[in-house]
CSV table of C-alpha atoms and ligand atoms in Angstrom, one decimal:
chain,number,residue,atom,x,y,z
A,248,MET,CA,120.4,108.4,86.5
A,249,THR,CA,118.3,106.3,85.6
A,250,ALA,CA,114.6,108.1,85.9
A,251,ALA,CA,113.5,105.8,88.3
A,252,GLN,CA,116.4,106.4,90.6
A,253,SER,CA,115.7,110.2,90.7
A,254,ASP,CA,115.0,112.3,93.8
A,255,ALA,CA,112.2,112.7,91.1
A,256,TYR,CA,110.5,110.0,90.8
A,257,PRO,CA,108.7,108.3,94.5
A,258,ALA,CA,110.1,104.8,94.5
A,259,ARG,CA,113.2,103.4,94.5
A,260,ILE,CA,115.0,100.4,93.0
A,261,ALA,CA,116.1,98.2,95.9
A,262,ALA,CA,117.3,95.3,94.0
A,263,VAL,CA,117.2,94.2,90.6
A,264,GLY,CA,116.5,89.4,89.7
A,265,VAL,CA,117.1,88.5,86.8
A,266,ASP,CA,117.0,84.1,85.8
A,267,ARG,CA,119.2,83.8,82.7
A,268,ASP,CA,121.9,86.6,81.5
A,269,CYS,CA,119.5,89.9,79.7
A,270,ASP,CA,120.3,93.6,79.7
A,271,ALA,CA,118.1,94.5,82.9
A,272,ALA,CA,121.5,93.0,84.7
A,273,ARG,CA,123.6,95.2,82.5
A,274,HIS,CA,121.9,98.4,83.3
A,275,ALA,CA,121.6,97.6,86.7
A,276,HIS,CA,125.4,97.2,87.2
A,277,SER,CA,125.6,100.4,85.6
A,278,ALA,CA,123.4,101.7,87.6
A,279,SER,CA,125.4,100.7,90.2
A,280,ILE,CA,121.9,99.1,91.1
A,281,PRO,CA,121.7,95.6,93.2
A,282,HIS,CA,121.9,92.9,91.3
A,283,PHE,CA,121.1,89.4,90.7
A,284,ARG,CA,121.0,85.9,88.3
A,285,ILE,CA,118.7,83.1,89.8
A,286,GLY,CA,119.0,80.4,86.8
A,287,LEU,CA,116.4,77.5,86.9
A,288,ARG,CA,118.6,74.8,85.6
A,289,ASP,CA,121.2,75.6,88.8
A,290,HIS,CA,118.6,74.3,90.8
A,291,ALA,CA,117.2,70.9,91.2
A,292,ASP,CA,113.5,71.2,90.4
A,293,ARG,CA,111.1,74.5,90.5
A,294,ASP,CA,110.5,74.4,94.0
A,295,ALA,CA,113.8,75.2,94.9
A,296,TRP,CA,114.2,77.4,92.4
A,297,ASP,CA,111.0,79.2,93.7
A,298,ALA,CA,112.6,78.8,97.1
A,299,ALA,CA,115.8,80.5,96.3
A,300,LEU,CA,114.2,83.6,93.8
A,301,THR,CA,112.1,84.5,96.9
A,302,GLU,CA,115.1,83.9,99.7
A,303,ALA,CA,116.8,86.8,97.1
A,304,VAL,CA,114.4,88.6,96.7
A,305,LEU,CA,113.3,88.6,100.3
A,306,GLU,CA,117.2,89.9,101.2
A,307,HIS,CA,116.7,93.0,99.3
A,308,GLU,CA,112.9,93.7,102.2
A,309,PRO,CA,111.4,95.2,98.6
A,310,ASP,CA,107.6,97.3,99.3
A,311,LEU,CA,107.0,95.9,95.4
A,312,VAL,CA,107.9,93.8,93.3
A,313,VAL,CA,107.7,94.5,90.0
A,314,THR,CA,108.2,91.8,86.7
A,315,ALA,CA,109.2,92.8,83.9
A,316,GLY,CA,109.7,91.0,80.7
A,317,PHE,CA,110.4,88.1,84.0
A,318,MET,CA,109.2,84.6,81.5
A,319,LYS,CA,109.0,82.8,84.3
A,320,ILE,CA,105.3,81.7,86.0
A,321,LEU,CA,106.5,82.7,90.0
A,322,GLY,CA,105.4,79.6,92.1
A,323,PRO,CA,103.9,79.5,95.2
A,324,ARG,CA,106.7,80.3,97.7
A,325,PHE,CA,107.2,83.6,96.5
A,326,LEU,CA,103.6,84.4,95.6
A,327,ASP,CA,103.0,83.9,99.6
A,328,ALA,CA,105.8,85.5,100.7
A,329,PHE,CA,104.8,89.0,98.0
A,330,ALA,CA,101.3,88.2,97.7
A,331,GLY,CA,99.9,91.5,96.9
A,332,ARG,CA,102.6,93.2,96.2
A,333,ILE,CA,103.7,92.5,92.6
A,334,ILE,CA,103.5,94.2,89.5
A,335,ASN,CA,103.8,93.1,86.7
A,336,THR,CA,103.4,94.5,82.7
A,337,HIS,CA,101.8,91.5,79.9
A,338,PRO,CA,101.8,92.7,76.0
A,339,ALA,CA,98.4,92.4,75.6
A,340,LEU,CA,95.0,93.8,76.6
A,341,LEU,CA,93.6,91.1,79.5
A,342,PRO,CA,92.0,88.8,79.7
A,343,ALA,CA,93.2,88.9,76.1
A,344,PHE,CA,96.4,86.7,75.3
A,345,PRO,CA,97.6,85.5,78.5
A,346,GLY,CA,101.2,83.7,78.5
A,347,ALA,CA,104.5,83.7,77.1
A,348,HIS,CA,103.1,84.6,73.8
A,349,ALA,CA,101.0,87.6,73.6
A,350,VAL,CA,102.4,89.8,70.7
A,351,GLU,CA,102.3,86.5,68.4
A,352,ASP,CA,99.1,85.3,69.3
A,353,ALA,CA,97.5,88.5,69.3
A,354,LEU,CA,98.7,88.8,65.7
A,355,ALA,CA,97.5,85.3,64.6
A,356,TYR,CA,94.4,86.6,65.6
A,357,GLY,CA,94.0,89.1,63.7
A,358,VAL,CA,92.6,92.0,66.1
A,359,LYS,CA,93.3,95.7,64.8
A,360,LEU,CA,94.0,96.8,68.5
A,361,THR,CA,95.8,95.5,71.6
A,362,GLY,CA,98.2,97.1,73.7
A,363,SER,CA,99.7,96.8,77.5
A,364,THR,CA,97.9,96.1,80.6
A,365,VAL,CA,99.5,96.1,84.4
A,366,HIS,CA,98.5,94.1,86.9
A,367,LEU,CA,98.5,92.5,89.9
A,368,VAL,CA,100.7,89.0,90.1
A,369,ASP,CA,97.8,86.5,91.9
A,370,ALA,CA,97.9,82.6,91.6
A,371,GLY,CA,97.1,82.8,88.6
A,372,VAL,CA,99.1,83.1,84.9
A,373,ASP,CA,98.3,86.6,83.9
A,374,THR,CA,94.8,86.8,85.6
A,375,GLY,CA,95.7,89.5,88.1
A,376,PRO,CA,93.0,92.2,88.8
A,377,VAL,CA,93.8,95.3,86.6
A,378,LEU,CA,95.5,98.0,87.2
A,379,ALA,CA,96.4,100.5,84.1
A,380,GLN,CA,95.7,99.7,80.3
A,381,GLU,CA,96.6,101.0,77.0
A,382,ALA,CA,95.3,100.6,73.7
A,383,VAL,CA,98.2,99.6,70.7
A,384,PRO,CA,96.9,100.1,67.2
A,385,VAL,CA,98.3,97.0,65.1
A,386,HIS,CA,98.7,98.0,61.5
A,387,PRO,CA,98.5,95.6,57.9
A,388,ASP,CA,102.6,95.5,57.5
A,389,ASP,CA,103.2,94.6,61.5
A,390,ASP,CA,105.4,91.5,62.2
A,391,ARG,CA,105.7,90.7,65.9
A,392,SER,CA,109.0,92.9,66.3
A,393,SER,CA,107.0,96.3,65.1
A,394,LEU,CA,104.2,95.7,67.1
A,395,HIS,CA,106.3,94.6,70.4
A,396,GLU,CA,108.1,97.7,69.8
A,397,ARG,CA,105.4,100.2,69.5
A,398,ILE,CA,104.1,98.3,72.3
A,399,LYS,CA,107.2,98.1,74.3
A,400,THR,CA,106.7,102.3,74.1
A,401,VAL,CA,103.2,101.9,75.8
A,402,GLU,CA,104.6,99.6,78.3
A,403,ARG,CA,107.5,101.4,80.1
A,404,ARG,CA,105.4,104.8,80.6
A,405,LEU,CA,103.0,102.8,82.0
A,406,LEU,CA,104.2,101.0,84.3
A,407,VAL,CA,107.2,103.9,85.4
A,408,ASP,CA,103.4,105.8,86.1
A,409,VAL,CA,101.2,103.0,87.9
A,410,VAL,CA,104.5,102.2,89.7
A,411,ALA,CA,104.7,105.8,91.3
A,412,ALA,CA,101.0,105.7,91.8
A,413,VAL,CA,100.7,102.7,93.6
A,414,ALA,CA,104.2,103.3,95.6
A,415,THR,CA,102.6,107.4,96.8
A,416,ARG,CA,98.6,106.2,97.0
A,417,GLY,CA,98.4,102.5,96.8
A,418,VAL,CA,96.0,100.1,95.7
A,419,VAL,CA,92.6,99.6,96.8
A,420,SER,CA,91.6,95.6,95.7
A,421,ASP,CA,88.3,94.2,96.2
A,422,GLY,CA,87.9,90.5,94.8
A,423,ARG,CA,88.8,90.7,91.0
A,424,LYS,CA,88.9,94.6,91.1
A,425,ALA,CA,91.8,96.6,91.6
A,426,HIS,CA,92.1,100.5,91.6
A,427,ILE,CA,95.0,103.0,92.3
A,428,GLN,CA,93.7,105.2,95.2
A,429,PRO,CA,92.7,108.9,93.2
B,61,LIG,N1,102.6,83.0,88.7
B,61,LIG,C1,102.6,83.8,88.0
B,61,LIG,N2,104.0,84.2,87.9
B,61,LIG,C2,104.2,85.3,86.6
B,61,LIG,C3,103.2,85.7,86.3
B,61,LIG,C4,101.7,86.0,86.8
B,61,LIG,O1,100.6,86.4,86.2
B,61,LIG,N3,101.4,85.1,88.1
B,61,LIG,N4,103.3,87.1,84.6
B,61,LIG,C5,104.7,86.9,84.3
B,61,LIG,C6,104.9,87.5,82.9
B,61,LIG,N5,103.8,86.4,81.9
B,61,LIG,C7,103.3,87.5,81.8
B,61,LIG,O2,102.8,88.8,81.6
B,61,LIG,C8,104.2,85.3,81.6
B,61,LIG,C9,105.9,85.1,81.5
B,61,LIG,C10,105.9,84.0,81.0
B,61,LIG,C11,105.1,82.5,80.9
B,61,LIG,C12,105.5,81.3,80.9
B,61,LIG,O3,104.7,80.7,80.4
B,61,LIG,N6,106.6,80.9,81.3
B,61,LIG,C13,107.2,79.5,80.6
B,61,LIG,C14,108.2,80.0,80.6
B,61,LIG,C15,108.4,80.2,79.0
B,61,LIG,C16,110.0,81.2,78.9
B,61,LIG,O4,110.5,80.6,79.7
B,61,LIG,O5,110.5,81.0,77.3
B,61,LIG,C17,107.3,79.1,82.4
B,61,LIG,O6,107.4,79.6,83.0
B,61,LIG,O7,107.0,77.9,82.4
B,61,LIG,C18,103.9,82.8,81.4
B,61,LIG,C19,103.9,84.6,81.6
B,61,LIG,C20,105.9,86.3,85.1
B,61,LIG,N7,105.1,85.5,86.0
B,62,GAR,N1,104.3,87.6,79.3
B,62,GAR,C1,105.4,87.9,80.1
B,62,GAR,C2,105.9,88.9,78.4
B,62,GAR,O1,105.8,89.0,77.4
B,62,GAR,N2,106.3,90.4,79.1
B,62,GAR,C3,106.9,91.0,77.8
B,62,GAR,O2,108.5,90.8,77.9
B,62,GAR,C4,108.9,92.2,77.3
B,62,GAR,C5,110.1,92.1,77.5
B,62,GAR,O3,110.3,93.5,76.7
B,62,GAR,P1,112.8,93.9,76.8
B,62,GAR,O4,112.9,92.7,76.7
B,62,GAR,O5,112.6,94.6,75.6
B,62,GAR,O6,112.5,94.4,78.0
B,62,GAR,C6,107.9,92.9,77.5
B,62,GAR,O7,107.0,93.5,76.4
B,62,GAR,C7,106.8,92.5,78.7
B,62,GAR,O8,105.8,93.4,79.2
């Protein structure tokens, strides 16, 4: 039984959605969690994909949507349907290094400290209010893989903790600022 599906965890995974063949779908299947794939290439255009993804997620009536390694920019229909209820994990200390290549960008820049950010998703890309961050040092001999794995160790814990806190205590948003209720 995964931690997220145990009675001790204050949230239940309603379903897992992917846009491509990946381990997330296999993990869901192994855990008997409903899962679906909405691939961009299976739809006429980005808008049709956005609509199909929105409908597929709505079917499971989630209280929260969590994107983790979901490498597609969510469209306006999806953002409207789940406004204020989408949490993303990003492998950098936003606003530094947004986008799909955060770890490579941090290495290329030569920062000594990067990290993990868990944030609310808004209409921008990686611009939503920050819920939690944790720093991860960059080692001189790091490559993309070694640094990313060190970040993942932090973000997997941080994301699980933030989702539990949001699920039990809720979030107060004030413009750019968001705080998990004490
Ligand atoms: N509307 C939003 N959608 C998503 C956000 C967000 O903040 N706003 N966060 C992402 C996750 N993410 C960074 O944490 C991210 C993922 C992917 C991209 C991106 O440029 N994707 C390209 C395709 C890249 C690829 O397929 O390799 C694209 O969608 O065209 C940027 C940021 C989840 N969605
Ligand atoms: N900008 C989005 C982004 O870079 N997301 C990142 O993809 C990785 C997926 O790891 P995984 O394949 O081991 O689950 C995670 O580090 C996640 O933060």
